[in-house]
Coordinates of C-alpha atoms and ligand atoms in Angstrom, one line a residue:
M872 CA -29.3 11.5 -4.3
S873 CA -25.6 11.8 -4.4
P874 CA -24.1 15.2 -5.5
S875 CA -22.9 15.1 -9.0
P876 CA -19.2 15.5 -9.3
P877 CA -17.7 18.4 -11.2
T878 CA -16.7 17.6 -14.7
S879 CA -14.3 20.4 -15.6
S880 CA -10.8 19.4 -16.5
T881 CA -9.3 22.8 -15.6
L882 CA -8.1 24.0 -12.2
T883 CA -10.1 26.7 -10.3
R884 CA -8.3 29.9 -9.4
N885 CA -7.9 28.9 -5.8
E886 CA -6.5 25.5 -6.8
S887 CA -4.0 27.1 -9.2
L888 CA -2.9 29.6 -6.6
T889 CA -2.4 26.9 -3.9
L890 CA -0.5 24.6 -6.3
F891 CA 1.6 27.5 -7.5
T892 CA 2.5 28.4 -3.9
I893 CA 3.4 24.8 -3.0
T894 CA 5.5 24.4 -6.2
S895 CA 7.4 27.7 -5.6
A896 CA 8.1 26.9 -2.0
C897 CA 9.4 23.4 -2.9
L898 CA 11.5 24.6 -5.8
T899 CA 13.1 27.2 -3.5
V900 CA 14.0 24.5 -1.0
L901 CA 15.4 22.4 -3.8
A902 CA 17.5 25.3 -5.2
N903 CA 18.9 26.0 -1.8
A904 CA 19.7 22.3 -1.4
L905 CA 21.6 22.3 -4.7
R906 CA 23.6 25.3 -3.7
E907 CA 24.4 24.1 -0.2
D908 CA 25.0 20.5 -1.1
A909 CA 22.2 19.6 1.4
E910 CA 23.2 17.4 4.3
I911 CA 19.8 16.2 5.1
P912 CA 18.2 14.5 2.1
L913 CA 14.9 14.2 4.0
I914 CA 14.3 17.9 3.5
V915 CA 14.9 17.4 -0.2
S916 CA 12.5 14.4 -0.1
L917 CA 9.8 16.5 1.5
A918 CA 10.3 19.3 -1.1
L919 CA 10.2 16.8 -4.0
S920 CA 7.0 15.3 -2.4
G921 CA 5.4 18.7 -2.3
F922 CA 6.3 19.2 -5.9
A923 CA 5.0 15.6 -6.7
F924 CA 1.7 16.5 -4.9
A925 CA 1.2 19.6 -7.0
A926 CA 2.2 17.9 -10.3
S927 CA -0.1 14.9 -9.7
Y928 CA -3.0 17.1 -8.6
A929 CA -2.9 19.2 -11.7
L930 CA -2.1 16.4 -14.1
I931 CA -5.0 14.2 -12.8
R932 CA -7.4 17.0 -13.4
W933 CA -6.0 18.0 -16.8
L934 CA -5.6 14.4 -18.2
G935 CA -9.1 13.2 -17.2
P936 CA -10.7 13.7 -20.7
T937 CA -7.7 12.3 -22.5
F938 CA -7.8 9.2 -20.4
M939 CA -11.6 8.8 -21.1
R940 CA -11.0 9.2 -24.8
A941 CA -8.4 6.5 -24.7
G942 CA -10.9 4.1 -23.0
F943 CA -9.8 4.5 -19.4
R944 CA -13.2 5.1 -17.9
G945 CA -15.6 3.4 -15.6
A946 CA -19.1 3.8 -14.2
D947 CA -19.4 4.7 -10.5
L948 CA -21.5 1.8 -9.4
A949 CA -22.6 3.1 -6.0
K950 CA -24.4 6.2 -7.3
A951 CA -28.0 6.8 -8.4
T952 CA -26.8 7.9 -11.8
R953 CA -24.0 5.7 -13.1
R954 CA -21.9 8.4 -14.7
E955 CA -18.6 7.4 -16.3
I956 CA -15.5 9.0 -14.9
P957 CA -11.7 8.6 -15.8
E958 CA -10.2 5.4 -14.6
C959 CA -6.5 4.4 -14.0
M960 CA -5.4 7.7 -12.6
G961 CA -2.9 5.8 -10.4
A962 CA -0.8 5.7 -13.6
V963 CA -0.3 9.5 -13.4
C964 CA 0.8 9.1 -9.8
A965 CA 3.2 6.3 -10.7
A966 CA 4.7 8.4 -13.5
V967 CA 5.2 11.5 -11.3
Y968 CA 6.5 9.3 -8.4
L969 CA 9.1 7.6 -10.6
F970 CA 10.2 10.9 -12.1
V971 CA 10.7 12.5 -8.7
M972 CA 12.5 9.5 -7.3
I973 CA 15.0 9.7 -10.2
L974 CA 15.5 13.5 -9.5
F975 CA 16.2 12.5 -5.9
V976 CA 19.2 10.3 -6.7
P977 CA 21.9 13.1 -6.8
F978 CA 20.6 14.4 -3.4
V979 CA 20.7 11.2 -1.6
F980 CA 23.7 9.3 -2.7
Y981 CA 27.3 10.2 -2.2
R982 CA 29.2 11.0 -5.3
D983 CA 31.5 8.0 -5.8
V984 CA 34.3 10.3 -4.6
V985 CA 37.6 9.3 -6.1
A986 CA 40.7 10.6 -4.4
A987 CA 43.2 8.9 -6.8
T988 CA 43.2 5.9 -9.0
S989 CA 45.4 2.9 -8.5
G990 CA 46.3 2.8 -12.1
G991 CA 44.7 1.3 -15.2
G992 CA 41.6 3.5 -14.6
N993 CA 40.5 1.6 -11.5
R994 CA 38.3 3.9 -9.4
D995 CA 38.9 1.9 -6.2
V996 CA 40.6 4.5 -4.0
V997 CA 37.6 6.2 -2.6
L998 CA 37.5 8.9 0.0
P999 CA 37.1 6.7 3.1
Q1000 CA 35.5 8.8 5.7
A1001 CA 32.8 10.6 3.9
Q1002 CA 30.1 8.9 5.8
Q1003 CA 32.0 8.9 9.1
L1004 CA 32.2 12.7 8.9
D1005 CA 28.5 13.0 9.2
V1006 CA 28.3 10.8 12.1
E1007 CA 31.0 12.8 13.9
R1008 CA 29.1 16.0 13.2
G1009 CA 26.0 14.4 14.7
V1010 CA 24.2 14.3 11.3
F1011 CA 22.7 10.9 11.3
L1012 CA 20.2 11.5 8.5
H1013 CA 23.2 11.2 6.2
R1014 CA 23.4 10.3 2.5
F1015 CA 23.6 6.7 1.4
P1016 CA 26.8 5.1 0.2
H1017 CA 27.0 4.7 -3.5
S1018 CA 26.7 0.9 -3.1
K1019 CA 23.1 1.3 -2.1
L1020 CA 22.2 2.7 -5.5
A1021 CA 21.8 -0.8 -6.9
S1022 CA 19.0 -1.6 -4.4
Y1023 CA 17.4 1.8 -5.0
L1024 CA 17.4 1.3 -8.8
S1025 CA 16.2 -2.3 -8.5
A1026 CA 13.2 -0.9 -6.5
M1027 CA 12.6 1.6 -9.3
V1028 CA 12.7 -1.1 -12.0
S1029 CA 10.2 -3.2 -9.9
L1030 CA 7.9 -0.2 -9.5
H1031 CA 8.2 0.7 -13.1
T1032 CA 7.3 -2.9 -14.1
V1033 CA 4.3 -3.1 -11.8
A1034 CA 3.0 0.3 -13.1
S1035 CA 3.3 -0.9 -16.8
L1036 CA 1.6 -4.2 -16.0
G1037 CA -1.1 -2.5 -14.0
L1038 CA -1.7 -0.2 -16.9
A1039 CA -2.1 -3.3 -19.2
D1040 CA -4.6 -4.7 -16.7
D1041 CA -6.6 -1.5 -16.6
L1042 CA -6.6 -1.5 -20.4
F1043 CA -7.4 -5.1 -21.1
D1044 CA -9.2 -6.0 -17.9
I1045 CA -7.1 -9.2 -17.5
R1046 CA -8.9 -12.1 -15.8
W1047 CA -8.5 -12.4 -12.1
R1048 CA -6.6 -15.7 -12.1
H1049 CA -4.0 -14.3 -14.5
K1050 CA -3.6 -10.9 -13.1
F1051 CA -3.1 -12.3 -9.6
F1052 CA 0.5 -13.0 -10.7
I1053 CA 1.3 -9.6 -12.2
P1054 CA 3.1 -8.3 -9.0
A1055 CA 5.3 -11.5 -9.0
F1056 CA 6.9 -10.5 -12.3
A1057 CA 7.4 -7.0 -11.0
A1058 CA 9.2 -8.3 -7.9
I1059 CA 11.9 -10.2 -9.9
P1060 CA 14.3 -7.2 -10.3
L1061 CA 14.0 -6.5 -6.6
L1062 CA 14.6 -10.0 -5.5
V1063 CA 17.5 -10.7 -7.9
V1064 CA 19.3 -7.5 -6.8
Y1065 CA 18.5 -8.4 -3.2
A1066 CA 20.2 -11.7 -3.7
V1067 CA 23.4 -10.2 -5.1
D1068 CA 23.6 -7.1 -3.0
F1069 CA 22.2 -8.0 0.4
G1070 CA 21.5 -11.7 0.4
V1071 CA 20.4 -11.9 4.1
T1072 CA 18.1 -15.0 4.3
S1073 CA 18.3 -15.5 8.1
V1074 CA 15.4 -14.8 10.4
V1075 CA 15.5 -14.4 14.2
V1076 CA 14.1 -17.4 16.0
P1077 CA 11.5 -16.9 18.8
R1078 CA 12.9 -17.5 22.3
L1079 CA 10.8 -20.6 22.8
L1080 CA 12.4 -22.4 19.9
Q1081 CA 15.9 -21.1 20.4
P1082 CA 17.2 -24.1 22.4
Y1083 CA 16.4 -26.3 19.4
L1084 CA 17.2 -24.0 16.5
G1085 CA 19.7 -21.4 17.8
P1086 CA 19.2 -17.6 17.7
L1087 CA 19.1 -17.3 13.9
I1088 CA 17.9 -19.7 11.2
D1089 CA 18.9 -19.4 7.6
L1090 CA 15.9 -20.1 5.4
G1091 CA 18.0 -20.0 2.2
G1092 CA 15.8 -20.3 -0.9
L1093 CA 12.7 -20.5 1.2
Y1094 CA 13.2 -16.9 2.2
Y1095 CA 12.9 -15.9 -1.5
V1096 CA 9.7 -17.9 -1.8
Y1097 CA 8.4 -16.0 1.3
M1098 CA 9.4 -12.7 -0.3
A1099 CA 7.8 -13.6 -3.6
A1100 CA 4.6 -14.7 -1.9
F1101 CA 4.6 -11.4 0.0
A1102 CA 5.1 -9.5 -3.2
I1103 CA 2.1 -11.2 -4.7
F1104 CA 0.0 -10.7 -1.6
A1105 CA 0.4 -7.0 -0.8
P1106 CA -0.6 -5.5 -4.1
N1107 CA -3.5 -7.9 -4.7
S1108 CA -4.8 -7.5 -1.1
I1109 CA -5.1 -3.7 -1.7
N1110 CA -6.8 -4.3 -5.0
I1111 CA -9.5 -6.5 -3.5
L1112 CA -10.1 -4.1 -0.5
A1113 CA -11.6 -1.8 -3.1
G1114 CA -14.8 -0.6 -4.8
I1115 CA -16.0 2.4 -2.8
N1116 CA -14.8 6.0 -3.3
G1117 CA -11.5 6.7 -1.7
I1118 CA -10.9 3.4 0.0
E1119 CA -7.9 2.2 -2.1
V1120 CA -5.9 5.5 -1.5
A1121 CA -7.0 6.0 2.1
Q1122 CA -5.8 2.6 3.2
S1123 CA -2.5 3.1 1.4
I1124 CA -2.0 6.5 3.0
V1125 CA -2.7 5.0 6.4
I1126 CA -0.2 2.1 5.9
A1127 CA 2.4 4.4 4.4
S1128 CA 2.0 6.9 7.3
L1129 CA 2.3 4.2 9.9
L1130 CA 5.4 2.8 8.1
A1131 CA 6.9 6.3 8.2
L1132 CA 6.1 6.6 11.9
N1133 CA 7.8 3.3 12.4
D1134 CA 10.9 4.6 10.5
T1135 CA 11.1 7.8 12.6
L1136 CA 11.2 5.7 15.8
Y1137 CA 14.7 4.6 14.6
L1138 CA 15.8 8.0 13.5
L1139 CA 14.8 10.2 16.4
P1140 CA 17.0 10.4 19.4
P1141 CA 15.7 7.8 21.8
D1142 CA 14.9 10.2 24.6
T1143 CA 12.4 12.2 22.5
L1144 CA 8.6 11.8 22.8
I1145 CA 7.7 9.3 20.1
P1146 CA 10.4 6.7 20.9
R1147 CA 9.5 7.1 24.6
L1148 CA 5.8 6.5 23.9
A1149 CA 6.7 3.4 21.9
G1150 CA 8.9 2.2 24.7
V1151 CA 12.0 2.0 22.6
S1152 CA 14.0 4.7 24.4
S1153 CA 16.7 2.1 25.2
K1154 CA 17.6 1.7 21.6
P1155 CA 21.2 2.7 20.7
H1156 CA 21.6 5.9 18.7
P1157 CA 22.3 6.0 15.9
H1158 CA 20.5 2.7 15.6
P1159 CA 22.2 0.1 13.5
A1160 CA 19.1 -0.1 11.3
T1161 CA 19.1 3.7 10.6
D1162 CA 20.1 3.3 7.0
S1163 CA 17.2 0.9 6.2
H1164 CA 14.7 3.2 7.8
L1165 CA 16.0 6.3 6.1
F1166 CA 15.9 4.4 2.8
S1167 CA 12.3 3.4 3.6
L1168 CA 11.4 7.0 4.3
S1169 CA 12.8 8.2 1.0
F1170 CA 10.3 5.8 -0.8
L1171 CA 7.4 6.6 1.5
I1172 CA 7.4 10.4 1.6
P1173 CA 7.0 11.0 -2.2
F1174 CA 4.4 8.1 -2.2
L1175 CA 2.4 10.1 0.3
G1176 CA 2.7 13.2 -1.9
V1177 CA 1.2 11.6 -5.0
S1178 CA -1.3 9.6 -3.0
F1179 CA -2.8 12.7 -1.2
A1180 CA -3.2 14.3 -4.6
L1181 CA -5.0 11.3 -5.9
L1182 CA -7.2 11.2 -2.8
C1183 CA -8.3 14.8 -3.4
H1184 CA -9.9 13.6 -6.7
N1185 CA -10.9 10.1 -5.7
A1186 CA -12.6 11.0 -2.4
Y1187 CA -16.4 10.8 -2.3
P1188 CA -18.0 11.8 -4.7
A1189 CA -15.2 10.5 -6.8
R1190 CA -14.2 12.4 -9.9
V1191 CA -11.7 9.8 -11.0
F1192 CA -10.9 6.1 -10.2
V1193 CA -7.5 5.0 -9.2
G1194 CA -7.4 1.8 -11.3
D1195 CA -5.6 -1.4 -10.6
T1196 CA -2.4 0.5 -11.5
Y1197 CA -2.5 2.4 -8.3
C1198 CA -3.4 -0.7 -6.1
Y1199 CA -0.5 -2.7 -7.5
F1200 CA 1.8 0.3 -7.4
A1201 CA 1.0 1.1 -3.7
G1202 CA 1.3 -2.6 -2.7
T1203 CA 4.7 -2.8 -4.4
V1204 CA 6.0 0.4 -2.7
F1205 CA 5.2 -1.4 0.6
V1206 CA 6.9 -4.6 -0.6
V1207 CA 10.0 -2.6 -1.6
V1208 CA 10.4 -0.9 1.7
G1209 CA 9.5 -4.1 3.6
I1210 CA 12.0 -6.2 1.7
L1211 CA 14.9 -3.8 1.4
G1212 CA 14.4 -2.5 5.0
H1213 CA 14.2 -6.1 6.2
F1214 CA 11.1 -5.4 8.2
S1215 CA 8.4 -7.4 6.4
K1216 CA 7.0 -8.8 9.7
T1217 CA 6.3 -5.3 11.0
L1218 CA 4.6 -4.5 7.6
M1219 CA 2.4 -7.6 8.0
L1220 CA 1.1 -6.1 11.3
L1221 CA 0.0 -3.0 9.3
L1222 CA -1.7 -5.1 6.7
V1223 CA -3.9 -7.0 9.2
P1224 CA -7.2 -5.7 7.6
Q1225 CA -5.9 -6.7 4.2
I1226 CA -4.9 -10.1 5.4
F1227 CA -8.3 -10.6 7.0
N1228 CA -10.0 -9.5 3.8
F1229 CA -7.9 -11.9 1.8
V1230 CA -8.5 -14.9 4.0
Y1231 CA -12.2 -14.0 4.3
S1232 CA -12.4 -13.7 0.5
A1233 CA -10.8 -17.1 -0.1
P1234 CA -14.1 -19.0 -0.6
Q1235 CA -14.9 -16.7 -3.5
L1236 CA -11.3 -16.3 -4.8
F1237 CA -10.9 -20.0 -4.9
G1238 CA -14.3 -20.7 -6.5
L1239 CA -16.0 -22.5 -3.6
V1240 CA -18.7 -19.8 -3.6
P1241 CA -19.6 -18.1 -7.0
C1242 CA -17.6 -14.9 -7.4
P1243 CA -19.3 -12.1 -9.4
R1244 CA -17.2 -9.6 -11.4
H1245 CA -17.9 -7.0 -8.7
R1246 CA -18.3 -7.7 -5.0
L1247 CA -18.5 -4.0 -3.9
P1248 CA -21.4 -3.1 -1.6
R1249 CA -24.8 -2.5 -3.3
F1250 CA -26.2 0.9 -3.6
N1251 CA -29.9 1.2 -2.6
A1252 CA -31.3 4.0 -4.7
R1253 CA -34.3 4.4 -2.5
T1254 CA -32.4 5.1 0.7
G1255 CA -29.2 6.4 -0.8
L1256 CA -27.2 4.0 1.4
L1257 CA -24.9 1.1 0.8
E1258 CA -25.9 -2.4 1.7
P1259 CA -24.0 -5.7 1.6
S1260 CA -23.9 -7.1 -2.0
V1261 CA -25.0 -10.7 -2.3
T1262 CA -24.4 -14.0 -4.1
V1263 CA -27.8 -15.4 -5.1
W1264 CA -28.2 -19.2 -4.8
A1265 CA -30.7 -20.6 -7.4
E1266 CA -32.9 -23.5 -6.3
D1267 CA -31.1 -25.9 -8.6
K1268 CA -27.6 -24.6 -7.6
Q1269 CA -27.8 -24.9 -3.9
P1270 CA -24.5 -25.2 -1.9
K1271 CA -23.7 -28.8 -0.9
G1272 CA -21.7 -30.6 1.8
L1273 CA -18.9 -28.7 3.4
V1274 CA -19.7 -25.5 1.6
K1275 CA -23.3 -25.5 2.9
W1276 CA -22.1 -26.3 6.4
G1277 CA -19.5 -23.6 6.2
L1278 CA -22.0 -20.9 5.1
Q1279 CA -24.3 -21.9 8.0
V1280 CA -21.6 -21.8 10.6
L1281 CA -20.3 -18.4 9.3
G1282 CA -24.0 -17.2 9.4
R1283 CA -24.4 -18.3 13.0
L1284 CA -21.1 -16.7 14.0
G1285 CA -22.3 -13.4 12.6
L1286 CA -19.5 -13.5 10.0
L1287 CA -21.9 -13.6 7.0
R1288 CA -25.5 -12.7 6.2
V1289 CA -27.3 -15.8 5.1
V1290 CA -30.9 -15.5 4.0
T1291 CA -32.9 -18.7 3.9
E1292 CA -36.5 -19.7 3.0
R1293 CA -38.5 -22.8 3.4
G1294 CA -39.4 -24.4 0.0
E1295 CA -42.8 -26.1 -0.9
D1296 CA -41.3 -29.4 0.1
G1297 CA -40.7 -28.0 3.6
R1298 CA -36.9 -28.0 3.3
E1299 CA -34.9 -24.9 4.1
R1300 CA -32.8 -23.5 1.2
I1301 CA -30.3 -20.7 1.1
V1302 CA -31.5 -17.8 -1.0
E1303 CA -28.6 -15.5 -0.8
T1304 CA -25.3 -14.9 1.1
S1305 CA -23.5 -11.6 1.4
N1306 CA -20.3 -11.4 -0.6
F1307 CA -17.1 -12.3 1.3
T1308 CA -15.4 -8.9 1.7
I1309 CA -14.6 -6.9 4.8
L1310 CA -16.7 -4.0 3.4
N1311 CA -19.8 -6.1 3.1
L1312 CA -19.1 -7.7 6.5
W1313 CA -18.8 -4.2 8.1
L1314 CA -22.2 -3.4 6.6
V1315 CA -23.7 -6.6 8.0
W1316 CA -22.4 -5.6 11.4
R1317 CA -23.1 -1.9 11.4
G1318 CA -26.1 -1.7 9.1
P1319 CA -26.6 0.3 5.8
M1320 CA -24.6 3.5 5.7
K1321 CA -23.5 6.3 3.3
E1322 CA -20.5 5.5 1.0
S1323 CA -18.4 8.3 2.5
R1324 CA -19.1 7.0 6.0
L1325 CA -18.1 3.5 5.1
T1326 CA -14.8 4.7 3.7
L1327 CA -14.2 6.8 6.8
E1328 CA -15.0 4.0 9.2
M1329 CA -12.8 1.5 7.3
T1330 CA -9.9 4.0 7.3
V1331 CA -10.3 4.5 11.1
V1332 CA -10.3 0.7 11.5
Q1333 CA -7.1 0.5 9.4
A1334 CA -5.4 3.2 11.4
A1335 CA -6.5 1.7 14.8
V1336 CA -5.5 -1.9 13.9
G1337 CA -2.1 -0.6 12.5
L1338 CA -1.3 1.4 15.6
A1339 CA -2.3 -1.5 17.8
G1340 CA 0.0 -3.7 15.6
L1341 CA 2.9 -1.3 16.2
V1342 CA 2.3 -1.3 20.0
V1343 CA 2.4 -5.1 19.9
R1344 CA 5.5 -4.9 17.8
Y1345 CA 7.4 -2.7 20.3
R1346 CA 5.9 -3.6 23.7
L1347 CA 5.5 -7.3 23.3
A1348 CA 8.0 -8.4 20.6
L1349 CA 10.8 -8.7 23.2
L1350 CA 8.8 -11.3 25.1
V1351 CA 8.8 -13.5 22.1
F1352 CA 12.2 -12.6 20.5
S1353 CA 15.3 -12.1 22.6
Q1354 CA 16.6 -9.2 20.5
D1355 CA 15.2 -6.4 18.4
N1356 CA 15.6 -6.9 14.6
I1357 CA 18.8 -5.0 13.8
Ligands
UD1_85 C1 -11.8 -5.9 -7.5 C2 -12.7 -6.8 -6.7 C3 -14.1 -6.6 -7.1 C4 -14.5 -5.2 -6.9 C5 -13.6 -4.2 -7.7 C6 -13.9 -2.8 -7.3 C7 -12.2 -9.1 -6.1 C8 -11.8 -10.5 -6.5 N1 -12.3 -8.2 -7.0 O1 -11.8 -6.3 -8.8 O2 -14.9 -7.5 -6.4 O3 -15.8 -4.9 -7.3 O4 -12.2 -4.5 -7.3 O5 -12.8 -1.9 -7.6 O6 -12.4 -8.8 -4.9 N2 -15.7 1.2 -8.8 C9 -16.7 1.9 -8.3 N3 -16.5 2.8 -7.3 C10 -15.2 2.9 -6.8 C11 -14.2 2.1 -7.3 C12 -14.5 1.3 -8.3 O7 -17.9 1.8 -8.8 O8 -15.0 3.7 -5.8 C13 -16.0 0.3 -10.0 C14 -16.0 1.1 -11.3 O9 -16.9 0.6 -12.2 C15 -14.6 0.8 -11.8 C16 -14.4 -0.6 -11.4 O10 -15.0 -0.7 -10.1 O11 -14.5 0.9 -13.2 C17 -12.9 -1.0 -11.2 O12 -12.9 -2.3 -11.0 P1 -11.5 -3.1 -11.1 O13 -10.5 -2.4 -10.3 O14 -11.2 -3.3 -12.5 O15 -11.9 -4.4 -10.5 P2 -10.9 -5.6 -10.0 O16 -9.7 -5.0 -9.4 O17 -10.8 -6.6 -11.1
MG86 MG1 -9.1 -3.0 -9.0

């Protein structure tokens, strides 16, 4: 039987001491940064993230009973005793994250330094070389120009919107076909400001097609359709790769860490170890895309801070659930960095397991195969292990035509468990098929296993596929594209 999770909403002495130490260290760094007008915002970002970790960790613990009283609770379906625990704790992470990101603004943007005015109150004569100074001193991890604040704030509005709509989803349990579009609404501020502020809608054409299309092709409005589709896909794809303790947060942490690794490739001097390993040591330094990657890191580091705190509580045996709020929020953080950093293709490589799960889920998402409310693996109380959950096909509701053929083909390819039996009339009928999720498929392939083991194995798969994606990105991309995306 699974161990029963602790119920207390107070911190233990050890926890309090650790969180106090982390908070004190981070506040000291912040105080120093304030005094010295810190040159390297990344240090501030790390300190704020440490603070965000401690704050989220404590708040998630303290607010558990309050959330449960407000109706944010759910039963852990893969346990022998289906205890209810607090749900929607991603909302706490989102709140702490947004708060910390606002505190970060004075550290990361230049003051709009005005040397003089040209009359009439016009603040248009700005100190011209503020940014240049840093480059001359070799400080590439500089602050952003004031003009980037619009993008930063649009990202904040989008994240804020998605967190509120996610909260509404957790509260009202919105139907699948409606909630699918929640992230699209949240992406509107991001896309509108992108159009005004940045407006790049061109993409690099692969070498093969360059004689016909030229080196760049302007997709115009289509690029916005692509970004909107991406903004719908990423959050939803995380929400449906869910249902076992820790999986939502663990996959998000892996994706965010790999994105951060990708960012550091552009920030480190090219002759250091990581860029050399990635084969990008010929990149110019500072790389033209430095700003985009620094920007991306400033969103990812605090996200990692709050996510690790959530994982501590959501890991097996879960004491809280993350809620749809977290899944949408995490997906939107990735959308924000992918779109503003203009590296959504690289991000796609890190989302390969999610893309696979989404495509694989399509028959159930689009109603070809019945889709139960929950598709998470089934807990076998006798063995204590997880098994693939199934869709049962009644005798009078047998799949027909293409669907039947499709199920049989998938079954033969080992991509689905199909159980059949011969009826009294001698005809074979389908009794049950495993549900179309990567978690169930993994169990079909690897056999029943403990919940914690399934989370671990899927996290390793996520990391391995993501790393392979990055290798492909850096080692092979130049075979297909004539230049790196700058
Ligand atoms: C999505 C999936 C659904 C899956 C669910 C699990 C689709 C179309 N929908 O629905 O198949 O069952 O996520 O999150 O693929 N839960 C656990 N253990 C966990 C996490 C969640 O038992 O580790 C259960 C709890 O009862 C919790 C509930 O799942 O209350 C949360 O489900 P919710 O996130 O609302 O489901 P959806 O996102 O709608
Ligand atoms: Mg969910």
